[in-house]
Amino acid sequence: MSDSSYTDGTAAVSAISAADPIRERIAQAVSDVRSTTPLAQSFTNFVTINLVANAQLAAGGTAAMSFLPDDIVDTAKIAGSTYINVGTLLPFYKDALADIAPKLQYLGKPWVLDPVAAGIGKTRTAILQSFKTAPPTVIRGNASEIIALDAMWELGANDGAEGETTRPAGVEAVDEVEAAVDAAKRLARYLAQHAAGGKGAVAVSGASDLVTDGETVYRLPGGSAMMTKITGAGCSLGGVTATYLAVAEPLTASIAASLLYNRASEIAERESNGPGSFQVAFLDALWNVTAEQVAQSEILIG
Amino acid sequence: MSDSSYTDGTAAVSAISAADPIRERIAQAVSDVRSTTPLAQSFTNFVTINLVANAQLAAGGTAAMSFLPDDIVDTAKIAGSTYINVGTLLPFYKDALADIAPKLQYLGKPWVLDPVAAGIGKTRTAILQSFKTAPPTVIRGNASEIIALDAMWELGANDGAEGETTRPAGVEAVDEVEAAVDAAKRLARYLAQHAAGGKGAVAVSGASDLVTDGETVYRLPGGSAMMTKITGAGCSLGGVTATYLAVAEPLTASIAASLLYNRASEIAERESNGPGSFQVAFLDALWNVTAEQVAQSEILIG
Amino acid sequence: MSDSSYTDGTAAVSAISAADPIRERIAQAVSDVRSTTPLAQSFTNFVTINLVANAQLAAGGTAAMSFLPDDIVDTAKIAGSTYINVGTLLPFYKDALADIAPKLQYLGKPWVLDPVAAGIGKTRTAILQSFKTAPPTVIRGNASEIIALDAMWELGANDGAEGETTRPAGVEAVDEVEAAVDAAKRLARYLAQHAAGGKGAVAVSGASDLVTDGETVYRLPGGSAMMTKITGAGCSLGGVTATYLAVAEPLTASIAASLLYNRASEIAERESNGPGSFQVAFLDALWNVTAEQVAQSEILIG
């Protein structure tokens, strides 16, 4: 892959070189997970909890799922990272999550938030708003969720240079992921400012995934449209991001997880005949893709 | 397939013709789901929630799972239909479901009920009884569940022409599905009387599925006995019925879903070597079966 | 397989003969499940609840999952056995499980406990401690869980002949399963003393599974390391043990389930290409392995 640059209508974009140092960090993260089998714990929804755990295992990590504050805190102490996904809410989550997030912050443990369905339901909104004071290290969502969370946290209003409304008019007419660029950058800067390690990242999933640390925006082309035909592709990507976050800093962890997913889903699409065999082949590919294949993926910047 | 008629011991039954207008409506429902990817939301049990979502996606729809009234109502407004399955109860469900059903009724949104394990547990009985005043549009269950729900709602007593006891003596000696015919018809008429659109349907799963709108009884032969060797065949059929209900009226939605399941399970049985590969092949077949294959299935009437 | 004996560093071990009467009991249990499809009900975690049910079905049984005391008790009356797994706790479980265990005891129904993550979280500890007064018939866990439960129940202190500390110094340096032998024996004796039928068993999962009735220790070599790369291998083994417990006494049920898992996982490893296809092949193999293959497995004693 050679350096190149072009304009995609919203920004000048160039491909990073095969020798870019970030590739070494990505390869290291993929390898480190496989050699050290780090524990990432999850508080996640009931629909896809099984796939989250199996994807973490297939990527090389280990998994533990918990819902009670005393379980989460005990496990957080021995885990490298935690993943919180607000997909299927139960009544006690509101108090439990308001208790858990500050404890993770106090422990200085990195965690990934998946703000599933942000904007739907007043309980979910209350939970997501509460995270502003004890924020995660990484956020992964689709464009609408990232835009909604940025609006809930009112980050746009305090961000002079990019003080536009959080959701541009006519969003449906443009690429969904591109519509979330500014929200993603604002959120990532906010996470970095509040992180124990001073670093944060936001990943936006879509036809072409986007990851940012608040300064640089990385676009990760490829993947398979079949990922939208199985439930939990996004949730389990959040979980695997937590697995990588147990061994790498937020930006590297987020890019590595998205690239692993893109390469594995491409392989699975070729080897399957529908969504049933696709999911099976996808888990196999998470296990079999090499660190080299992941790290030498096409990565656009700008 | 030509018209034919025979007696199966309980009723005169005849096959509908290849040109019967219902086939066009069935084919349309299957195609419309694939072209419009309608959202059906589910409140369903923890055992099979993943398969429900994956089956809805494989049929061509989209899925959202919720448990809180504020989530359900917010999502119901943007969804075409809702599915409620009372399989694995938690303590808060009793109040939550008593809140949700009237709100779906108020919104005029169609919904499918799966009365899993009707008759087991006083909490479940209380929940199922509460639905009588804000009933679903479609009910799908096995024969015992349909008979139990009909008895709970005391429909037989007020139904002069068919005022027999709800469960005939010696039910074990007859075909289970046939034992539920009268209960299914009474329930379907009750649903139709209370539905915003004036239509309702009841589907009884078994060796040969039965669907009725309260007047005509459709029997849908075929399928695979392997469906009883994976968990969630019935639950996910309820979910896919909700997916079709987002684009079609109750009777068509129920028949289309059952026929899709029968054809897909037959393909899966031929292509698999046990329940693991059967489930994978079944999801692939839901994705690959054509609308024509579904609509030209054998359908018996009478 | 002929009789042989050797020393593995901790105990003299010998292989039981091909004609040992336990083999007939194991074969009978495997066949009886397939011919009588017994119902085993489960109260289990959300991560692997689907695999537990599917494994029970693939082994030949039937499954029902419940969380409320009224559901559990109603279902226990018609089920052959119950399985309780404390993996993912919710707030109401503490009271619910304190209510359920004595009711199972009162009904005289056998049940299997999987003390997942014993030692993590004060809610889990309270629940597991409460089971001492209404204990299960079988316990299945990994070595750490068995050691932790034995310590919680303070069985070592009252057991003169083996009154050593429950966890030997340097446990990491020895085989994990071997470290749990004494705890497993103490627990099994305790279960037998409190069981309606006077019999109990403890199974310790690991590289080589161990099962004991409190007197004899059976070691079951083989299986596949891929079982640690899918979530729910242990949970579903607990569920299948409950399925066998519906037709056999505790020791036979525990050995039969472990042997079925070892043979099925070996087949699945040969036929798969990663954790996705491994799980599919494993469920198929649970369905296809013969009672003869299971019963003629290598079994070490001593």
Short mmCIF file of C-alpha atoms in Angstrom, two decimals, chain C residues 173-272:
data_model
loop_
_atom_site.label_atom_id
_atom_site.label_comp_id
_atom_site.label_asym_id
_atom_site.label_seq_id
_atom_site.Cartn_x
_atom_site.Cartn_y
_atom_site.Cartn_z
CA ALA C 173 2.45 -24.93 40.91
CA VAL C 174 0.30 -28.07 40.89
CA ASP C 175 -2.47 -29.31 38.68
CA GLU C 176 -5.52 -27.17 39.47
CA VAL C 177 -7.88 -30.12 39.47
CA GLU C 178 -5.66 -32.10 41.81
CA ALA C 179 -5.61 -29.17 44.24
CA ALA C 180 -9.36 -29.55 44.66
CA VAL C 181 -9.47 -33.28 45.41
CA ASP C 182 -9.90 -32.99 49.15
CA ALA C 183 -12.43 -30.16 48.91
CA ALA C 184 -14.40 -32.14 46.33
CA LYS C 185 -14.48 -35.23 48.55
CA ARG C 186 -15.59 -33.27 51.59
CA LEU C 187 -18.32 -31.54 49.63
CA ALA C 188 -19.52 -34.81 48.10
CA ARG C 189 -19.78 -36.46 51.52
CA TYR C 190 -21.70 -33.47 52.80
CA LEU C 191 -24.12 -33.64 49.87
CA ALA C 192 -24.66 -37.37 50.36
CA GLN C 193 -25.38 -36.88 54.06
CA HIS C 194 -28.09 -34.35 53.25
CA ALA C 195 -29.57 -35.90 50.09
CA ALA C 196 -33.01 -37.51 50.09
CA GLY C 197 -31.48 -40.54 48.38
CA GLY C 198 -28.33 -40.57 50.53
CA LYS C 199 -26.07 -40.00 47.53
CA GLY C 200 -24.20 -36.97 46.17
CA ALA C 201 -21.37 -36.19 43.77
CA VAL C 202 -18.94 -33.40 42.96
CA ALA C 203 -17.41 -32.85 39.53
CA VAL C 204 -14.31 -30.71 39.02
CA SER C 205 -13.70 -29.58 35.45
CA GLY C 206 -10.20 -29.09 34.15
CA ALA C 207 -7.61 -30.47 31.76
CA SER C 208 -8.66 -33.86 33.10
CA ASP C 209 -12.07 -33.88 34.80
CA LEU C 210 -12.52 -35.38 38.23
CA VAL C 211 -15.71 -36.78 39.74
CA THR C 212 -16.18 -38.11 43.24
CA ASP C 213 -18.99 -39.43 45.42
CA GLY C 214 -16.92 -38.59 48.49
CA GLU C 215 -15.25 -42.00 48.63
CA THR C 216 -13.89 -42.94 45.23
CA VAL C 217 -12.23 -40.41 42.90
CA TYR C 218 -12.72 -40.89 39.16
CA ARG C 219 -10.46 -39.08 36.68
CA LEU C 220 -11.70 -38.71 33.11
CA PRO C 221 -8.89 -37.89 30.67
CA GLY C 222 -9.36 -36.34 27.26
CA GLY C 223 -11.55 -33.62 25.85
CA SER C 224 -10.47 -30.54 23.93
CA ALA C 225 -8.73 -27.32 24.91
CA MET C 226 -11.09 -25.57 22.48
CA MET C 227 -13.76 -25.94 25.18
CA THR C 228 -12.07 -23.00 26.93
CA LYS C 229 -12.45 -20.89 23.77
CA ILE C 230 -16.24 -20.94 23.72
CA THR C 231 -18.33 -19.51 26.53
CA GLY C 232 -20.54 -21.91 28.42
CA ALA C 233 -18.69 -25.20 28.16
CA GLY C 234 -18.78 -25.58 31.94
CA CYS C 235 -22.28 -24.12 32.40
CA SER C 236 -23.79 -26.40 29.80
CA LEU C 237 -21.98 -29.40 31.29
CA GLY C 238 -23.76 -28.55 34.53
CA GLY C 239 -27.05 -28.45 32.63
CA VAL C 240 -26.44 -31.80 30.95
CA THR C 241 -25.46 -33.28 34.32
CA ALA C 242 -28.93 -32.23 35.52
CA THR C 243 -30.43 -33.93 32.46
CA TYR C 244 -28.69 -37.19 33.40
CA LEU C 245 -29.59 -36.68 37.05
CA ALA C 246 -33.24 -36.94 35.99
CA VAL C 247 -32.61 -40.61 35.08
CA ALA C 248 -29.57 -41.71 37.12
CA GLU C 249 -27.99 -41.43 40.56
CA PRO C 250 -25.53 -38.55 41.17
CA LEU C 251 -22.21 -40.30 40.54
CA THR C 252 -23.32 -41.97 37.31
CA ALA C 253 -24.98 -38.77 36.08
CA SER C 254 -21.83 -36.72 36.71
CA ILE C 255 -19.47 -39.19 35.08
CA ALA C 256 -21.76 -39.76 32.10
CA ALA C 257 -22.07 -36.02 31.44
CA SER C 258 -18.31 -35.42 31.65
CA LEU C 259 -17.54 -38.37 29.40
CA LEU C 260 -20.15 -37.28 26.85
CA TYR C 261 -18.53 -33.84 26.83
CA ASN C 262 -15.02 -35.24 26.45
CA ARG C 263 -15.91 -37.46 23.51
CA ALA C 264 -18.04 -34.80 21.79
CA SER C 265 -15.39 -32.10 22.18
CA GLU C 266 -12.71 -34.39 20.73
CA ILE C 267 -14.86 -35.01 17.67
CA ALA C 268 -15.67 -31.30 17.37
CA GLU C 269 -12.01 -30.32 17.54
CA ARG C 270 -11.19 -32.63 14.64
CA GLU C 271 -14.07 -31.32 12.53
CA SER C 272 -13.74 -27.58 13.13
#
